[in-house]
Amino acid sequence: MYGIKLQIMIEKRPKMLGILRLIKLGLIGRALICSALFVILLVACTQEKPLKISAVKDRSAMPQLHATEVTTVISDSGITRYRISTPRWDVYDRAAQPYWEFPKGIHLERFNPDLKVDANIHSNYAKFNQNEKIWELKGKVRMINLQGELFETEHLFWNQNLERIYSDTLVRITKAQGIINALSFESNQSMTRYSFRNATGPIVVPEDKR
């Protein structure tokens, strides 16, 4: 009996060794395959071109401040000058000539020294040069003074340093006495004293100047 069992165990041992060898070979093969795949992926990754991010060439062409749906009061030397309402306001402080831009239009109310609104201005586009303090307004520009007179043009400038408003394009002035069309006009900031060139329409001369 003991001899038979021993023989069986001796016969089974070589088979077990063979199985273990096969398992070991299989694990080694898998390890080799994984290593090869890792090397391939590593080479592929190193061969990929790095992502290039183009640098901003001219930062002055980008607004340093961008705001939407703005209504604010602007003061100068501690005195409230005007109120601005606009759908979009871009500030270009790094430009050679720093400026504000209102690409979607602006509504502006100007205050007199008594803080009363003496002029309303509306346009489809506006730009303000901060150094020279000059406003440029374009596209359906409409201005109304204290007398209710309406000024309409397509292009207008307002020089705050000189306290002058002027235009070299066709202007239409609607007054109580009628409508005046002119090729150009110039006015003070409250648009109460103005002159125009090549005008057509009723022109009323005040009694004190007759």
PDB file of N, CA and C in Angstrom, residues 81-140:
ATOM      1  N   ARG A  81     -20.468 115.471 -13.588  1.00  0.00           N
ATOM      2  CA  ARG A  81     -20.533 116.053 -14.928  1.00  0.00           C
ATOM      3  C   ARG A  81     -21.660 115.459 -15.767  1.00  0.00           C
ATOM      4  N   TYR A  82     -21.758 114.128 -15.785  1.00  0.00           N
ATOM      5  CA  TYR A  82     -22.791 113.507 -16.607  1.00  0.00           C
ATOM      6  C   TYR A  82     -23.083 112.088 -16.136  1.00  0.00           C
ATOM      7  N   ARG A  83     -24.199 111.572 -16.619  1.00  0.00           N
ATOM      8  CA  ARG A  83     -24.631 110.207 -16.316  1.00  0.00           C
ATOM      9  C   ARG A  83     -24.637 109.410 -17.619  1.00  0.00           C
ATOM     10  N   ILE A  84     -24.099 108.203 -17.552  1.00  0.00           N
ATOM     11  CA  ILE A  84     -23.978 107.350 -18.734  1.00  0.00           C
ATOM     12  C   ILE A  84     -24.798 106.083 -18.540  1.00  0.00           C
ATOM     13  N   SER A  85     -25.531 105.700 -19.576  1.00  0.00           N
ATOM     14  CA  SER A  85     -26.205 104.401 -19.624  1.00  0.00           C
ATOM     15  C   SER A  85     -25.800 103.728 -20.927  1.00  0.00           C
ATOM     16  N   THR A  86     -25.347 102.486 -20.849  1.00  0.00           N
ATOM     17  CA  THR A  86     -24.867 101.798 -22.047  1.00  0.00           C
ATOM     18  C   THR A  86     -24.981 100.282 -21.893  1.00  0.00           C
ATOM     19  N   PRO A  87     -25.269  99.563 -22.993  1.00  0.00           N
ATOM     20  CA  PRO A  87     -25.286  98.103 -22.929  1.00  0.00           C
ATOM     21  C   PRO A  87     -23.888  97.502 -22.778  1.00  0.00           C
ATOM     22  N   ARG A  88     -22.862  98.226 -23.264  1.00  0.00           N
ATOM     23  CA  ARG A  88     -21.496  97.684 -23.198  1.00  0.00           C
ATOM     24  C   ARG A  88     -20.485  98.826 -23.117  1.00  0.00           C
ATOM     25  N   TRP A  89     -19.493  98.638 -22.232  1.00  0.00           N
ATOM     26  CA  TRP A  89     -18.462  99.658 -22.005  1.00  0.00           C
ATOM     27  C   TRP A  89     -17.105  98.963 -21.957  1.00  0.00           C
ATOM     28  N   ASP A  90     -16.219  99.302 -22.901  1.00  0.00           N
ATOM     29  CA  ASP A  90     -14.863  98.744 -22.949  1.00  0.00           C
ATOM     30  C   ASP A  90     -13.852  99.854 -22.674  1.00  0.00           C
ATOM     31  N   VAL A  91     -12.886  99.565 -21.802  1.00  0.00           N
ATOM     32  CA  VAL A  91     -11.857 100.549 -21.436  1.00  0.00           C
ATOM     33  C   VAL A  91     -10.499 100.061 -21.937  1.00  0.00           C
ATOM     34  N   TYR A  92      -9.851 100.877 -22.771  1.00  0.00           N
ATOM     35  CA  TYR A  92      -8.536 100.545 -23.333  1.00  0.00           C
ATOM     36  C   TYR A  92      -7.488 101.468 -22.697  1.00  0.00           C
ATOM     37  N   ASP A  93      -7.020 101.094 -21.521  1.00  0.00           N
ATOM     38  CA  ASP A  93      -6.066 101.935 -20.792  1.00  0.00           C
ATOM     39  C   ASP A  93      -4.634 101.797 -21.302  1.00  0.00           C
ATOM     40  N   ARG A  94      -4.329 100.693 -22.012  1.00  0.00           N
ATOM     41  CA  ARG A  94      -2.956 100.456 -22.468  1.00  0.00           C
ATOM     42  C   ARG A  94      -2.701 100.955 -23.886  1.00  0.00           C
ATOM     43  N   ALA A  95      -3.696 101.522 -24.510  1.00  0.00           N
ATOM     44  CA  ALA A  95      -3.511 102.057 -25.861  1.00  0.00           C
ATOM     45  C   ALA A  95      -2.619 103.294 -25.814  1.00  0.00           C
ATOM     46  N   ALA A  96      -2.007 103.614 -26.965  1.00  0.00           N
ATOM     47  CA  ALA A  96      -1.161 104.812 -27.035  1.00  0.00           C
ATOM     48  C   ALA A  96      -1.957 106.049 -26.630  1.00  0.00           C
ATOM     49  N   GLN A  97      -3.206 106.095 -27.065  1.00  0.00           N
ATOM     50  CA  GLN A  97      -4.145 107.131 -26.632  1.00  0.00           C
ATOM     51  C   GLN A  97      -5.286 106.421 -25.897  1.00  0.00           C
ATOM     52  N   PRO A  98      -5.219 106.313 -24.568  1.00  0.00           N
ATOM     53  CA  PRO A  98      -6.251 105.583 -23.824  1.00  0.00           C
ATOM     54  C   PRO A  98      -7.654 106.098 -24.148  1.00  0.00           C
ATOM     55  N   TYR A  99      -8.587 105.162 -24.276  1.00  0.00           N
ATOM     56  CA  TYR A  99      -9.945 105.579 -24.636  1.00  0.00           C
ATOM     57  C   TYR A  99     -10.984 104.621 -24.071  1.00  0.00           C
ATOM     58  N   TRP A 100     -12.210 105.103 -24.013  1.00  0.00           N
ATOM     59  CA  TRP A 100     -13.375 104.291 -23.700  1.00  0.00           C
ATOM     60  C   TRP A 100     -14.112 104.048 -25.014  1.00  0.00           C
ATOM     61  N   GLU A 101     -14.723 102.888 -25.127  1.00  0.00           N
ATOM     62  CA  GLU A 101     -15.512 102.582 -26.321  1.00  0.00           C
ATOM     63  C   GLU A 101     -16.863 102.024 -25.905  1.00  0.00           C
ATOM     64  N   PHE A 102     -17.888 102.463 -26.624  1.00  0.00           N
ATOM     65  CA  PHE A 102     -19.258 102.018 -26.383  1.00  0.00           C
ATOM     66  C   PHE A 102     -19.801 101.474 -27.709  1.00  0.00           C
ATOM     67  N   PRO A 103     -19.444 100.240 -28.070  1.00  0.00           N
ATOM     68  CA  PRO A 103     -19.780  99.713 -29.396  1.00  0.00           C
ATOM     69  C   PRO A 103     -21.268  99.476 -29.626  1.00  0.00           C
ATOM     70  N   LYS A 104     -22.050  99.395 -28.560  1.00  0.00           N
ATOM     71  CA  LYS A 104     -23.483  99.145 -28.712  1.00  0.00           C
ATOM     72  C   LYS A 104     -24.323 100.376 -28.372  1.00  0.00           C
ATOM     73  N   GLY A 105     -23.670 101.522 -28.376  1.00  0.00           N
ATOM     74  CA  GLY A 105     -24.422 102.755 -28.176  1.00  0.00           C
ATOM     75  C   GLY A 105     -24.347 103.296 -26.762  1.00  0.00           C
ATOM     76  N   ILE A 106     -24.860 104.518 -26.616  1.00  0.00           N
ATOM     77  CA  ILE A 106     -24.778 105.203 -25.327  1.00  0.00           C
ATOM     78  C   ILE A 106     -25.916 106.206 -25.194  1.00  0.00           C
ATOM     79  N   HIS A 107     -26.353 106.405 -23.966  1.00  0.00           N
ATOM     80  CA  HIS A 107     -27.260 107.511 -23.640  1.00  0.00           C
ATOM     81  C   HIS A 107     -26.565 108.326 -22.563  1.00  0.00           C
ATOM     82  N   LEU A 108     -26.417 109.615 -22.815  1.00  0.00           N
ATOM     83  CA  LEU A 108     -25.635 110.471 -21.922  1.00  0.00           C
ATOM     84  C   LEU A 108     -26.452 111.690 -21.518  1.00  0.00           C
ATOM     85  N   GLU A 109     -26.445 111.985 -20.234  1.00  0.00           N
ATOM     86  CA  GLU A 109     -27.103 113.180 -19.714  1.00  0.00           C
ATOM     87  C   GLU A 109     -26.037 114.094 -19.121  1.00  0.00           C
ATOM     88  N   ARG A 110     -26.007 115.324 -19.572  1.00  0.00           N
ATOM     89  CA  ARG A 110     -25.015 116.279 -19.074  1.00  0.00           C
ATOM     90  C   ARG A 110     -25.647 117.159 -17.997  1.00  0.00           C
ATOM     91  N   PHE A 111     -24.889 117.355 -16.896  1.00  0.00           N
ATOM     92  CA  PHE A 111     -25.375 118.188 -15.793  1.00  0.00           C
ATOM     93  C   PHE A 111     -24.721 119.564 -15.835  1.00  0.00           C
ATOM     94  N   ASN A 112     -25.516 120.602 -15.526  1.00  0.00           N
ATOM     95  CA  ASN A 112     -24.952 121.947 -15.405  1.00  0.00           C
ATOM     96  C   ASN A 112     -24.410 122.128 -13.983  1.00  0.00           C
ATOM     97  N   PRO A 113     -23.804 123.273 -13.659  1.00  0.00           N
ATOM     98  CA  PRO A 113     -23.251 123.465 -12.304  1.00  0.00           C
ATOM     99  C   PRO A 113     -24.275 123.312 -11.187  1.00  0.00           C
ATOM    100  N   ASP A 114     -25.573 123.472 -11.505  1.00  0.00           N
ATOM    101  CA  ASP A 114     -26.625 123.306 -10.495  1.00  0.00           C
ATOM    102  C   ASP A 114     -27.127 121.867 -10.420  1.00  0.00           C
ATOM    103  N   LEU A 115     -26.398 120.952 -11.095  1.00  0.00           N
ATOM    104  CA  LEU A 115     -26.734 119.518 -11.132  1.00  0.00           C
ATOM    105  C   LEU A 115     -28.084 119.256 -11.788  1.00  0.00           C
ATOM    106  N   LYS A 116     -28.468 120.114 -12.724  1.00  0.00           N
ATOM    107  CA  LYS A 116     -29.667 119.889 -13.518  1.00  0.00           C
ATOM    108  C   LYS A 116     -29.252 119.421 -14.913  1.00  0.00           C
ATOM    109  N   VAL A 117     -30.012 118.505 -15.470  1.00  0.00           N
ATOM    110  CA  VAL A 117     -29.702 117.990 -16.806  1.00  0.00           C
ATOM    111  C   VAL A 117     -29.986 119.079 -17.830  1.00  0.00           C
ATOM    112  N   ASP A 118     -28.948 119.521 -18.538  1.00  0.00           N
ATOM    113  CA  ASP A 118     -29.151 120.565 -19.547  1.00  0.00           C
ATOM    114  C   ASP A 118     -29.000 120.040 -20.971  1.00  0.00           C
ATOM    115  N   ALA A 119     -28.679 118.750 -21.117  1.00  0.00           N
ATOM    116  CA  ALA A 119     -28.578 118.172 -22.460  1.00  0.00           C
ATOM    117  C   ALA A 119     -28.658 116.653 -22.384  1.00  0.00           C
ATOM    118  N   ASN A 120     -29.364 116.069 -23.347  1.00  0.00           N
ATOM    119  CA  ASN A 120     -29.445 114.620 -23.503  1.00  0.00           C
ATOM    120  C   ASN A 120     -28.838 114.240 -24.843  1.00  0.00           C
ATOM    121  N   ILE A 121     -27.993 113.235 -24.851  1.00  0.00           N
ATOM    122  CA  ILE A 121     -27.355 112.782 -26.094  1.00  0.00           C
ATOM    123  C   ILE A 121     -27.494 111.269 -26.200  1.00  0.00           C
ATOM    124  N   HIS A 122     -27.837 110.807 -27.400  1.00  0.00           N
ATOM    125  CA  HIS A 122     -27.962 109.368 -27.655  1.00  0.00           C
ATOM    126  C   HIS A 122     -27.325 109.057 -29.006  1.00  0.00           C
ATOM    127  N   SER A 123     -26.610 107.924 -29.077  1.00  0.00           N
ATOM    128  CA  SER A 123     -26.012 107.500 -30.357  1.00  0.00           C
ATOM    129  C   SER A 123     -25.840 105.987 -30.363  1.00  0.00           C
ATOM    130  N   ASN A 124     -25.671 105.427 -31.566  1.00  0.00           N
ATOM    131  CA  ASN A 124     -25.487 103.980 -31.711  1.00  0.00           C
ATOM    132  C   ASN A 124     -24.058 103.529 -31.420  1.00  0.00           C
ATOM    133  N   TYR A 125     -23.129 104.481 -31.411  1.00  0.00           N
ATOM    134  CA  TYR A 125     -21.723 104.176 -31.125  1.00  0.00           C
ATOM    135  C   TYR A 125     -21.084 105.412 -30.502  1.00  0.00           C
ATOM    136  N   ALA A 126     -20.140 105.183 -29.586  1.00  0.00           N
ATOM    137  CA  ALA A 126     -19.438 106.316 -28.972  1.00  0.00           C
ATOM    138  C   ALA A 126     -18.028 105.908 -28.575  1.00  0.00           C
ATOM    139  N   LYS A 127     -17.144 106.892 -28.600  1.00  0.00           N
ATOM    140  CA  LYS A 127     -15.751 106.692 -28.196  1.00  0.00           C
ATOM    141  C   LYS A 127     -15.276 107.953 -27.486  1.00  0.00           C
ATOM    142  N   PHE A 128     -14.541 107.757 -26.380  1.00  0.00           N
ATOM    143  CA  PHE A 128     -14.063 108.900 -25.598  1.00  0.00           C
ATOM    144  C   PHE A 128     -12.554 108.810 -25.435  1.00  0.00           C
ATOM    145  N   ASN A 129     -11.835 109.822 -25.942  1.00  0.00           N
ATOM    146  CA  ASN A 129     -10.387 109.907 -25.782  1.00  0.00           C
ATOM    147  C   ASN A 129     -10.093 110.512 -24.410  1.00  0.00           C
ATOM    148  N   GLN A 130      -9.461 109.712 -23.541  1.00  0.00           N
ATOM    149  CA  GLN A 130      -9.282 110.137 -22.156  1.00  0.00           C
ATOM    150  C   GLN A 130      -8.293 111.295 -22.008  1.00  0.00           C
ATOM    151  N   ASN A 131      -7.245 111.309 -22.803  1.00  0.00           N
ATOM    152  CA  ASN A 131      -6.243 112.377 -22.683  1.00  0.00           C
ATOM    153  C   ASN A 131      -6.754 113.706 -23.233  1.00  0.00           C
ATOM    154  N   GLU A 132      -7.347 113.659 -24.418  1.00  0.00           N
ATOM    155  CA  GLU A 132      -7.819 114.885 -25.062  1.00  0.00           C
ATOM    156  C   GLU A 132      -9.219 115.280 -24.624  1.00  0.00           C
ATOM    157  N   LYS A 133      -9.908 114.353 -23.943  1.00  0.00           N
ATOM    158  CA  LYS A 133     -11.282 114.591 -23.476  1.00  0.00           C
ATOM    159  C   LYS A 133     -12.207 114.977 -24.634  1.00  0.00           C
ATOM    160  N   ILE A 134     -12.151 114.156 -25.675  1.00  0.00           N
ATOM    161  CA  ILE A 134     -13.000 114.367 -26.852  1.00  0.00           C
ATOM    162  C   ILE A 134     -13.909 113.160 -27.037  1.00  0.00           C
ATOM    163  N   TRP A 135     -15.191 113.412 -27.137  1.00  0.00           N
ATOM    164  CA  TRP A 135     -16.172 112.385 -27.450  1.00  0.00           C
ATOM    165  C   TRP A 135     -16.389 112.343 -28.960  1.00  0.00           C
ATOM    166  N   GLU A 136     -16.513 111.137 -29.494  1.00  0.00           N
ATOM    167  CA  GLU A 136     -16.925 110.940 -30.886  1.00  0.00           C
ATOM    168  C   GLU A 136     -18.168 110.067 -30.868  1.00  0.00           C
ATOM    169  N   LEU A 137     -19.237 110.562 -31.459  1.00  0.00           N
ATOM    170  CA  LEU A 137     -20.502 109.829 -31.489  1.00  0.00           C
ATOM    171  C   LEU A 137     -20.914 109.597 -32.936  1.00  0.00           C
ATOM    172  N   LYS A 138     -21.370 108.373 -33.224  1.00  0.00           N
ATOM    173  CA  LYS A 138     -21.732 108.019 -34.599  1.00  0.00           C
ATOM    174  C   LYS A 138     -23.012 107.188 -34.608  1.00  0.00           C
ATOM    175  N   GLY A 139     -23.746 107.334 -35.703  1.00  0.00           N
ATOM    176  CA  GLY A 139     -24.928 106.511 -35.919  1.00  0.00           C
ATOM    177  C   GLY A 139     -26.163 107.012 -35.198  1.00  0.00           C
ATOM    178  N   LYS A 140     -27.050 107.686 -35.937  1.00  0.00           N
ATOM    179  CA  LYS A 140     -28.315 108.191 -35.390  1.00  0.00           C
ATOM    180  C   LYS A 140     -28.103 108.969 -34.087  1.00  0.00           C
TER     181      LYS A 140
END
